[in-house]
Amino acid sequence: MDFKQKNILVIGGSSGIGLSLVKLLHQQNANVYVVSRSASEDWPEDVQYLLADITGNLDSLAAFLPAELHGLVYSVGSINLKPFGRLTEEDFLKDYQVNVLGAARIIQQSIKQLKNAGASSIVLISSVAAKIGMPYHASIAAAKAAVEGLAISLAAEFAAQQIRVNVVAPSLTNTPLAQNLLSSPEKREASAKRHPLGKIGQPEDISRLITFLLSEESNWITGQIIGIDGGLGKIKTS
Ligand SMILES: NC(=O)c1ccc[n+]([C@@H]2O[C@H](COP(=O)([O-])OP(=O)(O)OC[C@H]3O[C@@H](n4cnc5c(N)ncnc54)[C@H](OP(=O)(O)O)[C@@H]3O)[C@@H](O)[C@H]2O)c1
């Protein structure tokens, strides 16, 4: 895949899946634009970045964005696992704000640039927990199900403008966000075993799929929710 002369915006590109994506896109000659609250020492030198909180004021975004945007990836999220009885209204609102409203606001602010490109691709990130019931996931599963609803609705609304919208839905992936779940050899082994393929995800597993969905090689794919989860979301092996 080659992204020469393609402008791609990665929201949450300073860590985990987003950082892996920034590096991969850069290797493939994209002009990469990143928004996050902090900078990463691992960014290639010519990455353009804006330090901003997606829950706050986004006025600086307009001047930061190029006139044409060929891709937008929203890689911000949360893992807030609690028994249902301990979840507060604030927990639900926060998960919704970070996962759903943040994505909606960024898409609204970038839609002109996405249209200007003639054909473009938006990728949002859900979770296997939006489709497979898991204990303690009520708040994040509700927010990620809303991400999926947002995406398929926008895929329909933007299809005539050749703006594709797809979702990737990972299971547990080895990023800073998931470190609490992977903090001991026992936890890592138990997590790996829950997956039919016997391992957890790596950021590159997810960013490779996102890169494909951004590229013209996927130009007839829109409105899809693609599981990338070591088989957890679809199959049983015993
Ligand atoms: N890791 C998993 O197991 C897993 C599983 C399923 C789904 N996911 C989803 O995958 C996506 C990426 O997660 P990840 O694991 O790569 O997480 P991560 O390593 O924590 O990275 C999250 C990125 O978002 C940025 N960010 C967070 N809050 C922000 C805010 N308010 N404003 C601007 N930027 C913000 C962070 O940068 P700053 O801190 O510098 O702002 C960072 O660059 C999320 O949607 C997550 O829900 C992850």
Coordinates of C-alpha atoms and ligand atoms in Angstrom, one line a residue:
M1 CA 0.0 0.0 0.0
D2 CA 1.3 3.4 -0.8
F3 CA -0.2 6.6 0.7
K4 CA 2.0 9.1 -1.2
Q5 CA 0.3 12.5 -1.3
K6 CA -2.4 11.3 1.0
N7 CA -3.2 13.2 4.2
I8 CA -4.3 11.1 7.1
L9 CA -5.5 12.4 10.5
V10 CA -4.9 10.1 13.5
I11 CA -6.7 11.2 16.7
G12 CA -4.9 9.5 19.6
G13 CA -1.7 8.8 17.7
S14 CA 0.7 9.1 20.7
S15 CA 0.2 5.6 22.1
G16 CA -0.9 2.1 21.5
I17 CA -2.8 1.3 18.3
G18 CA -2.7 5.0 17.1
L19 CA 1.1 5.2 17.5
S20 CA 1.6 2.0 15.7
L21 CA -0.7 3.3 12.9
V22 CA 1.2 6.6 12.7
K23 CA 4.5 4.7 12.2
L24 CA 3.0 2.3 9.6
L25 CA 1.4 5.2 7.6
H26 CA 4.7 7.1 7.7
Q27 CA 6.5 4.1 6.3
Q28 CA 3.9 4.0 3.5
N29 CA 4.6 7.7 2.6
A30 CA 1.5 9.3 4.0
N31 CA 1.4 12.8 5.3
V32 CA 0.4 12.1 8.9
Y33 CA -1.4 14.5 11.1
V34 CA -1.8 13.6 14.8
V35 CA -4.0 15.0 17.6
S36 CA -3.4 13.9 21.2
R37 CA -2.9 15.6 24.6
S38 CA 0.8 14.7 24.7
A39 CA 3.6 14.2 22.2
S40 CA 5.4 10.9 21.6
E41 CA 9.2 10.5 21.3
D42 CA 8.5 7.7 18.9
W43 CA 7.0 9.8 16.2
P44 CA 8.9 10.1 12.9
E45 CA 10.3 13.6 12.5
D46 CA 8.0 15.0 9.9
V47 CA 4.7 14.0 11.6
Q48 CA 2.5 17.1 12.1
Y49 CA 0.8 17.2 15.5
L50 CA -1.6 19.3 17.5
L51 CA -1.7 18.9 21.3
A52 CA -5.4 19.1 22.2
D53 CA -7.9 17.3 24.4
I54 CA -10.8 16.0 22.3
T55 CA -13.2 16.6 25.2
G56 CA -12.3 20.3 25.3
N57 CA -12.1 23.2 22.9
L58 CA -11.2 22.2 19.3
D59 CA -11.0 25.6 17.8
S60 CA -7.3 25.1 16.9
L61 CA -8.2 22.1 14.7
A62 CA -9.4 24.1 11.6
A63 CA -6.0 25.8 11.2
F64 CA -4.1 22.5 11.7
L65 CA -5.9 20.4 9.1
P66 CA -4.8 20.4 5.5
A67 CA -7.4 21.4 2.9
E68 CA -7.9 17.8 1.8
L69 CA -8.1 14.9 4.2
H70 CA -8.1 11.3 2.7
G71 CA -8.4 9.5 6.0
L72 CA -9.4 10.0 9.6
V73 CA -8.9 7.4 12.4
Y74 CA -10.3 7.9 15.9
S75 CA -8.1 5.9 18.2
V76 CA -9.1 7.3 21.6
G77 CA -11.0 5.2 24.1
S78 CA -11.3 3.8 27.5
I79 CA -11.4 0.5 29.4
N80 CA -13.4 1.1 32.5
L81 CA -14.4 -2.3 33.9
K82 CA -16.5 -2.4 37.1
P83 CA -19.4 -4.5 38.5
F84 CA -22.6 -2.9 37.3
G85 CA -23.6 -1.9 40.9
R86 CA -20.5 0.2 41.2
L87 CA -20.8 2.0 37.9
T88 CA -21.8 5.6 38.4
E89 CA -23.7 7.9 36.0
E90 CA -20.4 9.8 35.6
D91 CA -18.7 6.5 34.4
F92 CA -21.3 6.1 31.7
L93 CA -21.1 9.7 30.7
K94 CA -17.3 9.7 30.6
D95 CA -17.1 6.6 28.4
Y96 CA -19.7 8.0 26.1
Q97 CA -17.9 11.4 25.9
V98 CA -14.5 9.9 25.1
N99 CA -15.6 7.1 22.8
V100 CA -18.6 8.5 21.0
L101 CA -18.9 12.3 21.3
G102 CA -15.2 12.8 20.7
A103 CA -15.4 10.9 17.5
A104 CA -18.6 12.7 16.4
R105 CA -17.1 16.1 17.2
I106 CA -13.9 15.4 15.3
I107 CA -15.8 14.1 12.2
Q108 CA -18.0 17.2 12.2
Q109 CA -14.9 19.4 12.3
S110 CA -13.2 17.5 9.5
I111 CA -16.1 16.8 7.2
K112 CA -15.3 19.7 4.8
Q113 CA -11.7 18.5 4.3
L114 CA -12.8 14.8 3.9
K115 CA -15.2 15.9 1.2
N116 CA -12.6 18.0 -0.5
A117 CA -10.4 14.9 -1.1
G118 CA -13.0 13.5 -3.5
A119 CA -12.9 10.1 -1.8
S120 CA -11.9 9.4 1.8
S121 CA -12.1 6.9 4.6
I122 CA -13.1 7.2 8.3
V123 CA -12.2 4.3 10.7
L124 CA -13.5 4.2 14.2
I125 CA -12.6 1.6 16.9
S126 CA -15.1 -0.4 18.8
S127 CA -14.5 -3.5 20.9
V128 CA -15.4 -7.2 20.9
A129 CA -17.4 -6.4 24.0
A130 CA -20.0 -4.4 22.0
K131 CA -21.3 -7.8 20.6
I132 CA -20.2 -10.5 23.1
G133 CA -21.6 -10.0 26.6
M134 CA -18.8 -9.9 29.2
P135 CA -19.1 -9.2 32.9
Y136 CA -18.1 -5.8 34.1
H137 CA -18.2 -4.3 30.6
A138 CA -21.7 -2.6 30.8
S139 CA -20.4 1.0 30.4
I140 CA -17.7 0.5 27.8
A141 CA -19.9 -2.0 25.9
A142 CA -22.7 0.5 25.8
A143 CA -20.4 3.3 24.5
K144 CA -18.8 1.0 21.9
A145 CA -22.2 -0.2 20.6
A146 CA -22.9 3.5 20.2
V147 CA -19.7 3.9 18.2
E148 CA -20.9 1.2 15.9
G149 CA -24.3 2.9 15.5
L150 CA -22.7 6.2 14.7
A151 CA -20.5 4.6 12.1
I152 CA -23.1 2.8 10.1
S153 CA -25.4 5.8 10.2
L154 CA -22.6 8.0 8.9
A155 CA -21.6 5.4 6.3
A156 CA -25.1 5.8 4.8
E157 CA -25.2 9.5 5.1
F158 CA -21.8 10.1 3.5
A159 CA -21.9 7.3 0.8
A160 CA -22.9 9.7 -2.0
Q161 CA -19.9 11.8 -1.3
Q162 CA -17.6 8.7 -1.5
I163 CA -16.7 9.0 2.2
R164 CA -16.4 5.5 3.5
V165 CA -17.0 4.7 7.3
N166 CA -15.9 1.5 8.9
V167 CA -15.2 0.1 12.3
V168 CA -12.6 -2.3 13.7
A169 CA -13.6 -4.1 16.8
P170 CA -10.5 -5.5 18.6
S171 CA -10.3 -7.8 21.6
L172 CA -7.6 -7.3 24.3
T173 CA -4.5 -5.7 22.7
N174 CA -1.2 -5.1 24.3
T175 CA -1.2 -1.3 24.7
P176 CA -0.8 1.1 27.6
L177 CA -4.6 1.3 27.9
A178 CA -4.7 -2.4 28.7
Q179 CA -1.8 -2.6 31.0
N180 CA -3.9 -3.3 34.2
L181 CA -5.3 -6.4 32.5
L182 CA -1.8 -7.6 31.5
S183 CA 0.2 -6.7 34.5
S184 CA 1.4 -10.2 35.6
P185 CA 2.4 -13.3 33.7
E186 CA -0.7 -15.1 35.1
K187 CA -3.0 -12.4 33.8
R188 CA -1.3 -12.4 30.4
E189 CA -1.6 -16.2 30.1
A190 CA -5.2 -16.3 31.2
S191 CA -6.0 -13.6 28.7
A192 CA -4.2 -15.3 25.9
K193 CA -6.1 -18.6 26.6
R194 CA -9.5 -16.9 26.3
H195 CA -8.8 -16.4 22.6
P196 CA -9.3 -19.2 20.2
L197 CA -6.0 -18.4 18.6
G198 CA -4.3 -18.5 22.0
K199 CA -2.8 -15.1 22.1
I200 CA -3.8 -11.5 22.7
G201 CA -3.5 -8.7 20.0
Q202 CA -0.5 -6.6 19.3
P203 CA -1.0 -2.9 18.2
E204 CA 0.4 -3.8 14.7
D205 CA -2.3 -6.5 14.2
I206 CA -4.9 -3.7 14.5
S207 CA -3.1 -0.9 12.7
R208 CA -2.5 -3.2 9.6
L209 CA -6.2 -3.7 9.3
I210 CA -6.9 0.1 9.7
T211 CA -4.3 0.8 7.0
F212 CA -6.1 -1.4 4.6
L213 CA -9.4 0.3 5.4
L214 CA -7.8 3.7 4.8
S215 CA -6.4 2.6 1.4
E216 CA -7.9 2.6 -2.0
E217 CA -7.6 -1.2 -1.9
S218 CA -10.8 -1.2 0.2
N219 CA -12.6 1.3 -1.9
W220 CA -15.8 -0.8 -2.1
I221 CA -16.0 -1.4 1.7
T222 CA -18.2 0.8 3.8
G223 CA -20.6 0.4 6.8
Q224 CA -18.7 -2.6 8.1
I225 CA -17.8 -3.7 11.6
I226 CA -14.8 -5.9 11.4
G227 CA -13.8 -8.1 14.3
I228 CA -10.1 -8.4 14.9
D229 CA -10.0 -10.5 18.1
G230 CA -8.1 -13.9 17.8
G231 CA -11.5 -15.5 17.0
L232 CA -13.1 -14.5 20.4
G233 CA -16.1 -12.7 18.8
K234 CA -17.2 -15.5 16.5
I235 CA -16.0 -19.0 17.3
K236 CA -15.8 -21.5 20.1
T237 CA -13.1 -24.2 20.2
S238 CA -14.5 -26.3 23.0
Ligands
LIG1 N1 -6.1 -2.0 24.1 C1 -7.2 -2.8 24.0 O1 -7.2 -3.9 24.6 C2 -8.4 -2.4 23.3 C3 -9.4 -3.3 23.1 C4 -10.6 -2.9 22.4 C5 -10.7 -1.7 21.9 N2 -9.6 -0.8 22.1 C6 -9.8 0.6 21.5 O2 -8.7 0.9 20.7 C7 -8.6 2.4 20.7 C8 -7.1 2.7 21.0 O3 -6.8 2.2 22.3 P1 -5.3 2.0 22.8 O4 -5.3 0.7 23.5 O5 -4.3 2.2 21.7 O6 -5.1 3.1 23.9 P2 -3.9 4.0 24.4 O7 -2.6 3.3 24.2 O8 -4.3 4.5 25.7 O9 -3.9 5.2 23.3 C9 -5.0 6.1 23.3 C10 -4.6 7.4 22.6 O10 -5.6 8.4 22.7 C11 -5.1 9.6 23.2 N3 -6.1 10.2 24.0 C12 -6.7 9.7 25.1 N4 -7.6 10.6 25.6 C13 -7.5 11.7 24.8 C14 -8.2 13.0 24.9 N5 -9.1 13.3 25.8 N6 -7.9 13.9 23.9 C15 -7.0 13.6 22.9 N7 -6.3 12.4 22.9 C16 -6.6 11.5 23.8 C17 -3.9 9.2 24.0 O11 -2.9 10.2 23.9 P3 -2.7 11.3 25.1 O12 -2.7 10.6 26.4 O13 -1.3 11.9 24.7 O14 -3.8 12.3 25.0 C18 -3.3 8.1 23.1 O15 -2.6 8.6 22.0 C19 -9.6 2.9 21.7 O16 -10.7 3.3 21.1 C20 -9.8 1.7 22.6 O17 -11.1 1.7 23.2 C21 -8.5 -1.1 22.7

